[in-house]
XYZ file of C-alpha atoms in Angstrom:
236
model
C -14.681 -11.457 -22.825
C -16.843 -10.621 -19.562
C -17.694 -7.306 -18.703
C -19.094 -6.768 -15.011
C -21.942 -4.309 -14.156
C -22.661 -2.715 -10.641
C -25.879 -0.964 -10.871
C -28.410 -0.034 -8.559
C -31.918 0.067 -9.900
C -32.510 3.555 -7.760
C -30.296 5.157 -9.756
C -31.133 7.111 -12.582
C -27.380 7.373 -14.291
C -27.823 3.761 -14.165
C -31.139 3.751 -16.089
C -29.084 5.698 -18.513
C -25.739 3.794 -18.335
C -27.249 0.756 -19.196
C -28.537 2.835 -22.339
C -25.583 4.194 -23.589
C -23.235 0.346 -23.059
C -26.041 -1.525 -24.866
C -25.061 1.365 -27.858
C -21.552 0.733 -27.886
C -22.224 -2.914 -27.510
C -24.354 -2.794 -30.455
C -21.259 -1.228 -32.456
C -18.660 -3.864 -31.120
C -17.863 -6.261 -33.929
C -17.615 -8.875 -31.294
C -20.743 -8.142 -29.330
C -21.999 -12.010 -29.479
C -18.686 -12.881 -27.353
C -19.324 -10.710 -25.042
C -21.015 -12.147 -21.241
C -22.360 -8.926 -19.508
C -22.845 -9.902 -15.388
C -24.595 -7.524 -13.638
C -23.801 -6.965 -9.778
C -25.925 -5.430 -7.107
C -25.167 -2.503 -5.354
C -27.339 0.351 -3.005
C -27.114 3.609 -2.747
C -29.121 3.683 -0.009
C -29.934 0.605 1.909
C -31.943 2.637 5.156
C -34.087 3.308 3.007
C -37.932 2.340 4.045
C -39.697 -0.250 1.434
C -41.468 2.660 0.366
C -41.292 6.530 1.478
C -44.207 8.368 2.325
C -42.658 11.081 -0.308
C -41.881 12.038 -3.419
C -38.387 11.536 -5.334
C -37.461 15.432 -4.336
C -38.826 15.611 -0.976
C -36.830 12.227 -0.122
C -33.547 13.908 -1.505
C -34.112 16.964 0.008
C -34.767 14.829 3.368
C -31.705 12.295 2.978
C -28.922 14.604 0.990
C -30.062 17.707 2.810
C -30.458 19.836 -0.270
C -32.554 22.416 -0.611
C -35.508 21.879 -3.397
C -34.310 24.304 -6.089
C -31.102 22.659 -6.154
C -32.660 19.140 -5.864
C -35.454 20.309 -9.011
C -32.274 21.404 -10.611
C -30.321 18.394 -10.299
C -33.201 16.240 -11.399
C -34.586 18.190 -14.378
C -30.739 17.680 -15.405
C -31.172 14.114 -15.568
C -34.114 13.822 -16.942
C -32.608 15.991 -19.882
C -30.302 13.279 -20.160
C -32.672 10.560 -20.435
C -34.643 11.910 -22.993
C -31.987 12.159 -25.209
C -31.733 8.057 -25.178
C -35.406 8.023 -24.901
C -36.045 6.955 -21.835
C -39.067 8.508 -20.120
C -38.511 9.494 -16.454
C -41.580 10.929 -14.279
C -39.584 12.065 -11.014
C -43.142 13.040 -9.804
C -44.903 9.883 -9.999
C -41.147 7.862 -8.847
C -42.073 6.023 -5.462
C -39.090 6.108 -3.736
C -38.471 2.325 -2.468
C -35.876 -0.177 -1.204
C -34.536 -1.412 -4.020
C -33.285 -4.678 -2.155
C -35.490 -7.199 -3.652
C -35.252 -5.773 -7.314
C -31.724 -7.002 -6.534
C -33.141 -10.185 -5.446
C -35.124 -10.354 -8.253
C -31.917 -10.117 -10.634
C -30.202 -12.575 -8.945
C -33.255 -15.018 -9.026
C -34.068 -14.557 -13.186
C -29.766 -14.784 -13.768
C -30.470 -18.030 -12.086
C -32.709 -19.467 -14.189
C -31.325 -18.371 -17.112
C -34.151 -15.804 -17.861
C -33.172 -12.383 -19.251
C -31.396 -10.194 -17.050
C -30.289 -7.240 -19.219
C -34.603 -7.121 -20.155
C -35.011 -7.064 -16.471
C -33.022 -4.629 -15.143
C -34.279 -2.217 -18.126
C -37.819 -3.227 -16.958
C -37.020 -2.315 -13.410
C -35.596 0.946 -14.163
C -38.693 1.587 -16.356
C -40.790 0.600 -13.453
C -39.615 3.192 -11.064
C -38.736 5.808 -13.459
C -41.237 5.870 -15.948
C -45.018 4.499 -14.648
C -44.369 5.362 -10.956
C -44.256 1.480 -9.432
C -42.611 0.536 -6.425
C -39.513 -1.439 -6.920
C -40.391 -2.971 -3.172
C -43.420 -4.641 -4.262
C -43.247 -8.342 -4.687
C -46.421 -8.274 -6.787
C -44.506 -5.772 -9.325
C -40.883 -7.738 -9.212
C -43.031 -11.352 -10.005
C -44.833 -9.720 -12.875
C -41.085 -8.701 -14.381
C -40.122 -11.855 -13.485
C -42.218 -13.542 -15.579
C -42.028 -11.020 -18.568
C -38.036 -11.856 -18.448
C -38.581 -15.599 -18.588
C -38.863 -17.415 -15.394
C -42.263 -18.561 -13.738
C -43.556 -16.628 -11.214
C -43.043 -19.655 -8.356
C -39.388 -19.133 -9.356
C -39.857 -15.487 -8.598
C -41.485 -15.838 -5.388
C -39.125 -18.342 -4.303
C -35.937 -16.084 -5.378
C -37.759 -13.513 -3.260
C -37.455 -15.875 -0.012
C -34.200 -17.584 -1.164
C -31.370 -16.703 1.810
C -28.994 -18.042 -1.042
C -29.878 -15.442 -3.369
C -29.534 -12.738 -0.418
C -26.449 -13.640 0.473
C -24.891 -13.194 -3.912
C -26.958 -9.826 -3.516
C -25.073 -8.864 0.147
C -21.424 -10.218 -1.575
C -21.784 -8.431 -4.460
C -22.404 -5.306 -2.501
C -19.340 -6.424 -0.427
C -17.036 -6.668 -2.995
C -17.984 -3.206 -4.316
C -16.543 -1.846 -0.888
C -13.394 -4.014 -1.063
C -12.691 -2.298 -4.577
C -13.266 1.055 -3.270
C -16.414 1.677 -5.685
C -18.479 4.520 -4.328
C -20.574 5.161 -7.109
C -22.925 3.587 -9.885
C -22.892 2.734 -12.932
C -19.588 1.308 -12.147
C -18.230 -0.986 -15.429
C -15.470 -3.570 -14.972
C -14.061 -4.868 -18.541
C -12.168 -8.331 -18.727
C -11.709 -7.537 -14.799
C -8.805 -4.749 -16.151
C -10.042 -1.582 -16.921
C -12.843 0.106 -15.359
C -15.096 2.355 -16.432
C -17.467 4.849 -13.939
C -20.558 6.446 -14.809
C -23.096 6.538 -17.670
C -20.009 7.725 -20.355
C -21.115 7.988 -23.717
C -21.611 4.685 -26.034
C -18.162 5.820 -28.058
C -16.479 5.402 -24.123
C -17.929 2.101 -24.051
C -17.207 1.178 -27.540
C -13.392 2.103 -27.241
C -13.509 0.220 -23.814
C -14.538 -2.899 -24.974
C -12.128 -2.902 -28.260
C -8.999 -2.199 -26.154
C -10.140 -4.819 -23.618
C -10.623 -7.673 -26.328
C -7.416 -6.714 -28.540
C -5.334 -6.983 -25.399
C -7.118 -10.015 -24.648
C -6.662 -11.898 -27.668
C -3.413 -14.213 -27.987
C -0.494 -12.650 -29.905
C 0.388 -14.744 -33.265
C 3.837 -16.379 -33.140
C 6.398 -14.074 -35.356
C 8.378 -16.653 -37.144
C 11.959 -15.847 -38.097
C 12.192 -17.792 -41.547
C 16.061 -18.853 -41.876
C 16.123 -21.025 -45.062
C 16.956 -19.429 -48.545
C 14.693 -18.828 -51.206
C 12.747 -21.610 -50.162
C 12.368 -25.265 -50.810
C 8.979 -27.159 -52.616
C 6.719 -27.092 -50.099
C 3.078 -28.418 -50.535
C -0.030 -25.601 -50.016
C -3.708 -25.182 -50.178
C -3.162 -25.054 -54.072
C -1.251 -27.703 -54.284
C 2.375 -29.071 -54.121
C 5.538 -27.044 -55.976
């Protein structure tokens, strides 16, 4: 059974998402049958490779908020993040392009490093210890903690190939109307939006691989009582 990710590494609900699947995933009997594709998406693609700014005053510049609501909005999430124990610093977050994290994801999927390892590193990166998600030296030192060389990460960095999965990914987000991230696409049937809680996830991925699973053939038996017939115990 596949299950297909959009995520943007900007977002915190994402940080959080990916959380609260890898919980119900860890409570799906099935789990090792499962292939979990992550997709690219942005939230904000004009934004700069890195704002001269913190998280708040770039919200408050690009939503138009004003700061007690934005403090307010982000104090939320952070309460939600600490209760899957994820750290999130909002004042050291350098807000950033997040265009060649994407790159970066579609570079170590390549080469058959670890991508789920890599997007949680990524998210730690910008959330928790205040690096920006722009920098190539940052995305080739992730690279290589998630199992591909470092020449493979520079060259995934350069790679118009891997741009132009990132840029159809994106584009096939629009075509399915998704507007929003985390958004979670099981056995490409039932979709799921938003960082739900693991049980969501959980029930999600049982309905998705019951319904995928072939039916057994009811037989109709016709005979009598039955004639000898031969079995694993032996032979009437």
């Amino acid at each position: 059974m596949r299950v297909d990710i959009w995520s943007d590494i900007a977002c915190p609900w994402c940080y959080i998402g990916q959380s609260r699947f890898a919980k119900g995933m860890a409570e799906f009997e099935h789990a090792d049958q499962v292939e979990v594709v992550w997709h690219s998406y942005q939230l904000d693609p004009t934004l700069p490779e890195r704002f001269d700014g913190t998280e708040a005053e770039y919200l408050m510049q690009s939503k138009g908020l004003p700061k007690p609501q934005i403090d307010q909005m982000l104090g939320m999430v952070a309460d939600a993040a600490a209760g899957e124990d994820l750290p999130i610093d909002f004042e050291a977050v350098v807000p950033a392009n997040s265009l060649r994290a994407h790159y970066l994801l579609k570079t170590v999927a390549r080469h058959g490093g670890d991508v789920d390892a890599a997007e949680h590193a990524l998210f730690a990166a910008h959330f928790a210890h205040g690096e920006a998600i722009s920098d190539d030296e940052v995305l080739v030192r992730i690279g290589t903690e998630c199992g591909i060389t470092a020449e493979q990460a520079r060259a995934g960095l350069a790679d118009e190939t891997i741009a132009d999965e990132v840029q159809a990914d994106i584009a096939t987000a629009r075509s399915a109307g998704v507007s929003g991230v985390p958004f979670f696409v099981f056995g490409s049937k039932y979709a799921v939006s938003g960082a739900q809680p693991p049980e969501l996830f959980l029930a999600a991925l049982e309905k998705t691989w019951s319904e995928l699973q072939p039916e057994k053939p009811a037989f109709i038996t016709l005979d009598g009582a039955g004639g000898e017939a031969c079995g694993p115990e032996g032979c009437d």
